[in-house]
mmCIF file of C-alpha atoms in Angstrom:
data_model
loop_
_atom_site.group_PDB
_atom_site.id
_atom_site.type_symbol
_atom_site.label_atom_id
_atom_site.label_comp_id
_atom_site.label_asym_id
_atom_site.label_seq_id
_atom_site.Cartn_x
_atom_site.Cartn_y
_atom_site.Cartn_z
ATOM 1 C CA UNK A 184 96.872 85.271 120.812
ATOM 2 C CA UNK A 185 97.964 82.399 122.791
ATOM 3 C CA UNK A 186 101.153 82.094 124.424
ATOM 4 C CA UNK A 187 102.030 79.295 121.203
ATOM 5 C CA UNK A 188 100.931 81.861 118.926
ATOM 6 C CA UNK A 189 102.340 84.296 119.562
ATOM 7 C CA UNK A 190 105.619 82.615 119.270
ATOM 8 C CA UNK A 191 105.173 81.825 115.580
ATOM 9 C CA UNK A 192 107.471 83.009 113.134
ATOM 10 C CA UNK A 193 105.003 84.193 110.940
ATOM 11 C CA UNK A 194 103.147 86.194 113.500
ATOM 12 C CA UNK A 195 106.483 88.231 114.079
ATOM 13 C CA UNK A 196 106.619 91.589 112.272
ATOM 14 C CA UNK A 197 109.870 91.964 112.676
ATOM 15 C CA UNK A 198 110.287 88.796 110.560
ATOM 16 C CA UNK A 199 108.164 90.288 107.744
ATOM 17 C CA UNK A 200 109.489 93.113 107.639
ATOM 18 C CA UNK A 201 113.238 91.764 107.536
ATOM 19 C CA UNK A 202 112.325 89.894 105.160
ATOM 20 C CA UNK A 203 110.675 92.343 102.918
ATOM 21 C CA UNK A 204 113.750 94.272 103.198
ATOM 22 C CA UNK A 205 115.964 91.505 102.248
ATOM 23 C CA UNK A 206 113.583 90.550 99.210
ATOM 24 C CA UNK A 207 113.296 93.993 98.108
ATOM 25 C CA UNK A 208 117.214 94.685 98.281
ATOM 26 C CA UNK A 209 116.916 91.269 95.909
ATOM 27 C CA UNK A 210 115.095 93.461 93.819
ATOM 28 C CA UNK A 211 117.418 96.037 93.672
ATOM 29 C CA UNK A 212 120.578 94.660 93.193
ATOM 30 C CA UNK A 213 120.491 93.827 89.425
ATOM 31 C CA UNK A 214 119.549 97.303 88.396
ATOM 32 C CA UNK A 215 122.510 98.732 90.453
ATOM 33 C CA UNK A 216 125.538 96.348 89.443
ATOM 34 C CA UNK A 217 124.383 97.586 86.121
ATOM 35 C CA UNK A 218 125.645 101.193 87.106
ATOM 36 C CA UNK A 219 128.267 99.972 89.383
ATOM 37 C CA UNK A 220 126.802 100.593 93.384
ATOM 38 C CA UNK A 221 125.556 98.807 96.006
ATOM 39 C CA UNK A 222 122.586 99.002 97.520
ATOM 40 C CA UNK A 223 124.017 101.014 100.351
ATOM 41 C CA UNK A 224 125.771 102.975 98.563
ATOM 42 C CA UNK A 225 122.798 103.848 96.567
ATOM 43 C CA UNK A 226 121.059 105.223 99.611
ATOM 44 C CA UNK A 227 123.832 107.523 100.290
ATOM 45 C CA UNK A 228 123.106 108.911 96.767
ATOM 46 C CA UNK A 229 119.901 109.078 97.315
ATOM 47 C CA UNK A 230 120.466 111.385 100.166
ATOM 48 C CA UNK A 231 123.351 113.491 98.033
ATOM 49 C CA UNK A 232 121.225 114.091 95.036
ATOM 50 C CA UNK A 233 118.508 115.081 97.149
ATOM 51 C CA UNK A 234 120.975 117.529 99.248
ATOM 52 C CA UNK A 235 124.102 117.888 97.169
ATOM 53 C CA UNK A 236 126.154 117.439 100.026
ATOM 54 C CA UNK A 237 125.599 116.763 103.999
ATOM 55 C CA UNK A 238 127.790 116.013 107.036
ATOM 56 C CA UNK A 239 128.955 112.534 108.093
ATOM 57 C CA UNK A 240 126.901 112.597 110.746
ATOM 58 C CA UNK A 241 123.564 113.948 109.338
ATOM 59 C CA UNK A 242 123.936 110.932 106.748
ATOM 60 C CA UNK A 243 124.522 108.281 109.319
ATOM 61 C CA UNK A 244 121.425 109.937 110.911
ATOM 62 C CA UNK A 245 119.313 109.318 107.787
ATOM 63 C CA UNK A 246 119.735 106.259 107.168
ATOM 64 C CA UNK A 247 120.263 104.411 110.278
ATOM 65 C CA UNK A 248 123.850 103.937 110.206
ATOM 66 C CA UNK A 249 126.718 104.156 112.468
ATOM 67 C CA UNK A 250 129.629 105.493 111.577
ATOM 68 C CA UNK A 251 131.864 102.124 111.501
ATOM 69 C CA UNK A 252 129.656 101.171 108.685
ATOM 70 C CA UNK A 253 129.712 104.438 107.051
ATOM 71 C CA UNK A 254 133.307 105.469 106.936
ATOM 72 C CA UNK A 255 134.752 102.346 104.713
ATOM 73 C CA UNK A 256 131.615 102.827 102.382
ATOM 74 C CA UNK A 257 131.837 106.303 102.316
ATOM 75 C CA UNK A 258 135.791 105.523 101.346
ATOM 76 C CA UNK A 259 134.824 103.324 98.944
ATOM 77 C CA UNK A 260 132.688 105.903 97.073
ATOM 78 C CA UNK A 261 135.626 108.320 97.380
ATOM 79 C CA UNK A 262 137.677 105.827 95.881
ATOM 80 C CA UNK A 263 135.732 105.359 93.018
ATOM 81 C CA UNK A 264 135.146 108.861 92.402
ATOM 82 C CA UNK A 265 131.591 109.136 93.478
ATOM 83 C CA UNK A 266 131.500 111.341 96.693
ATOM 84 C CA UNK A 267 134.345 113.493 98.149
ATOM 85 C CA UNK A 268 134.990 113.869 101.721
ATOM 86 C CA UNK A 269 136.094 117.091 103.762
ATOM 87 C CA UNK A 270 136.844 118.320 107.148
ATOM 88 C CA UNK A 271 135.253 121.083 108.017
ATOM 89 C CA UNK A 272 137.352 124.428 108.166
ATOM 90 C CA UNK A 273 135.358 125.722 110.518
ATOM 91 C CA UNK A 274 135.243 122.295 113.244
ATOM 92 C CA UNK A 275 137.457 119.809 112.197
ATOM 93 C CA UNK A 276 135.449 117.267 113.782
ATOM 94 C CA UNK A 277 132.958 117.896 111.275
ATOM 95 C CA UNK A 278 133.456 115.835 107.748
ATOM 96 C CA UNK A 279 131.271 117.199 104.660
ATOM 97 C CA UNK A 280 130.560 114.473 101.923
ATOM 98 C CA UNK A 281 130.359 116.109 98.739
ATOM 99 C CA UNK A 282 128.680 114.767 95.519
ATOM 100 C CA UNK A 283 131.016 114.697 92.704
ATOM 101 C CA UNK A 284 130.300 115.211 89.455
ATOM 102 C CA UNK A 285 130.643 111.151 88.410
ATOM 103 C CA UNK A 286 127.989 110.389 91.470
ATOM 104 C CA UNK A 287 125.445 113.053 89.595
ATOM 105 C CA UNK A 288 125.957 111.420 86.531
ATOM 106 C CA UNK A 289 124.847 108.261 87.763
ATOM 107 C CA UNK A 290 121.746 109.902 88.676
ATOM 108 C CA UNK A 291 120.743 109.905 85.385
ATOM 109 C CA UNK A 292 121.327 106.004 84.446
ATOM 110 C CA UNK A 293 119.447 105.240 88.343
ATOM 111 C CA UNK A 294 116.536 106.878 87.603
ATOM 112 C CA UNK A 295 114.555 104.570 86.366
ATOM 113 C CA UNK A 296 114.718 102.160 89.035
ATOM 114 C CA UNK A 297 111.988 103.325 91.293
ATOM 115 C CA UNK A 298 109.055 102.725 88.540
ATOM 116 C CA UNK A 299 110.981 99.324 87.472
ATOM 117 C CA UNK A 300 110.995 98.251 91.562
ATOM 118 C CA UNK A 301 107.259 99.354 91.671
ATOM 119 C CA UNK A 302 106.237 97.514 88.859
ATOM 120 C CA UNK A 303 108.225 94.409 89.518
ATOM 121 C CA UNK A 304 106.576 94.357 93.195
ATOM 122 C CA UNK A 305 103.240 94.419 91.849
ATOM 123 C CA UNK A 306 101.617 97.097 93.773
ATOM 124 C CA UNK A 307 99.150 99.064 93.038
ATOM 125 C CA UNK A 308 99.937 103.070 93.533
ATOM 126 C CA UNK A 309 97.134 103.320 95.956
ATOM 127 C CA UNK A 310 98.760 100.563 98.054
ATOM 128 C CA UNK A 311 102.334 101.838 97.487
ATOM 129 C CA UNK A 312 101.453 104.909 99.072
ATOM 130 C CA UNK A 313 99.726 103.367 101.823
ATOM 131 C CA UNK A 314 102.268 100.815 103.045
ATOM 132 C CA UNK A 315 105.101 103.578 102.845
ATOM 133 C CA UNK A 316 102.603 105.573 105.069
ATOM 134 C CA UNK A 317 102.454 102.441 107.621
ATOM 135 C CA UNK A 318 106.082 102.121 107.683
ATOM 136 C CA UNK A 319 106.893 105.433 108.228
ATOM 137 C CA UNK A 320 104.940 105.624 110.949
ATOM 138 C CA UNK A 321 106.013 102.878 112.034
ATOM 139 C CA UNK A 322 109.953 104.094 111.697
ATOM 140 C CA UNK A 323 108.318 107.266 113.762
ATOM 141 C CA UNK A 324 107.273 105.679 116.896
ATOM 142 C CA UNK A 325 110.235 103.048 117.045
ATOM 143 C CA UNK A 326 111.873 105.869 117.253
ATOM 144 C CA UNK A 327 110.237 107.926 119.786
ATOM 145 C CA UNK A 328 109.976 104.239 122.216
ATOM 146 C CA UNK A 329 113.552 104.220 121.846
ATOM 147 C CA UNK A 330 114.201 107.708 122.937
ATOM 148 C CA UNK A 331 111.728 106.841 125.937
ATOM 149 C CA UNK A 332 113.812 103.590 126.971
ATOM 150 C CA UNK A 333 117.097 106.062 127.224
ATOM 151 C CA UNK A 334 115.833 108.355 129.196
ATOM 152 C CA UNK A 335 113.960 105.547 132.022
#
């Protein structure tokens, strides 16, 4: 790729994939006013159904967030009844997030969107699988080159 070329905007994965994301979140976001969430808020459940509850930081973890982003949201939920938040009795550094019983009922009106997002992309299953494959691997050795940068 020549130096010109490479400078393109639509040779720039990141750009695609940002993108995508944004696109995608497009996607999303008629589905979930219809239940009452955001989008980020939706992951959280995701992760709380999945676990039934988790720690603060084990959920910024997850899903790539830091905790000045994840404390109003997380407030937010609380405030609406969705998640509940606890110190820990045990290290009172540690905060559990709790499902509540209105964020499991909301489980059952979300889970449909998956199929509807799949469909709506246009995908095929086969290809589905495959790109989440890519990405995830993908996700992996960002990851691992960013551990690598720390410690040089």
């Amino acid at each position: 790729m020549s130096n010109d070329h490479a400078l393109r905007l639509d040779h720039q994965l990141c750009f695609a994939i940002y993108a995508c994301s944004r696109e995608l979140t497009k996607l999303y976001r008629p589905f979930l006013e219809k239940i009452g969430i955001t989008y980020p808020q939706y992951l959280v459940l995701l992760v709380l159904w999945e676990q039934g509850e988790t720690t603060m930081k084990e959920l910024g973890k997850r899903l790539y967030l830091d905790s000045g982003t994840l404390t109003p949201m997380l407030k937010r939920m609380e405030e609406n009844g969705l998640v509940q938040r606890l110190r820990s009795s045990e290290d009172e550094r540690v905060v559990r997030v709790i499902l509540t019983e209105q964020g499991e009922k909301i489980k059952q009106k979300a889970q449909c969107i998956p199929e509807e997002i799949v469909k709506r992309v246009g995908l095929s299953n086969k290809e589905w699988s495959e790109l989440l494959v890519l990405l995830r691997s993908l996700l992996v050795r960002l990851n691992d080159e960013q551990h690598s940068s720390w410690s040089n």
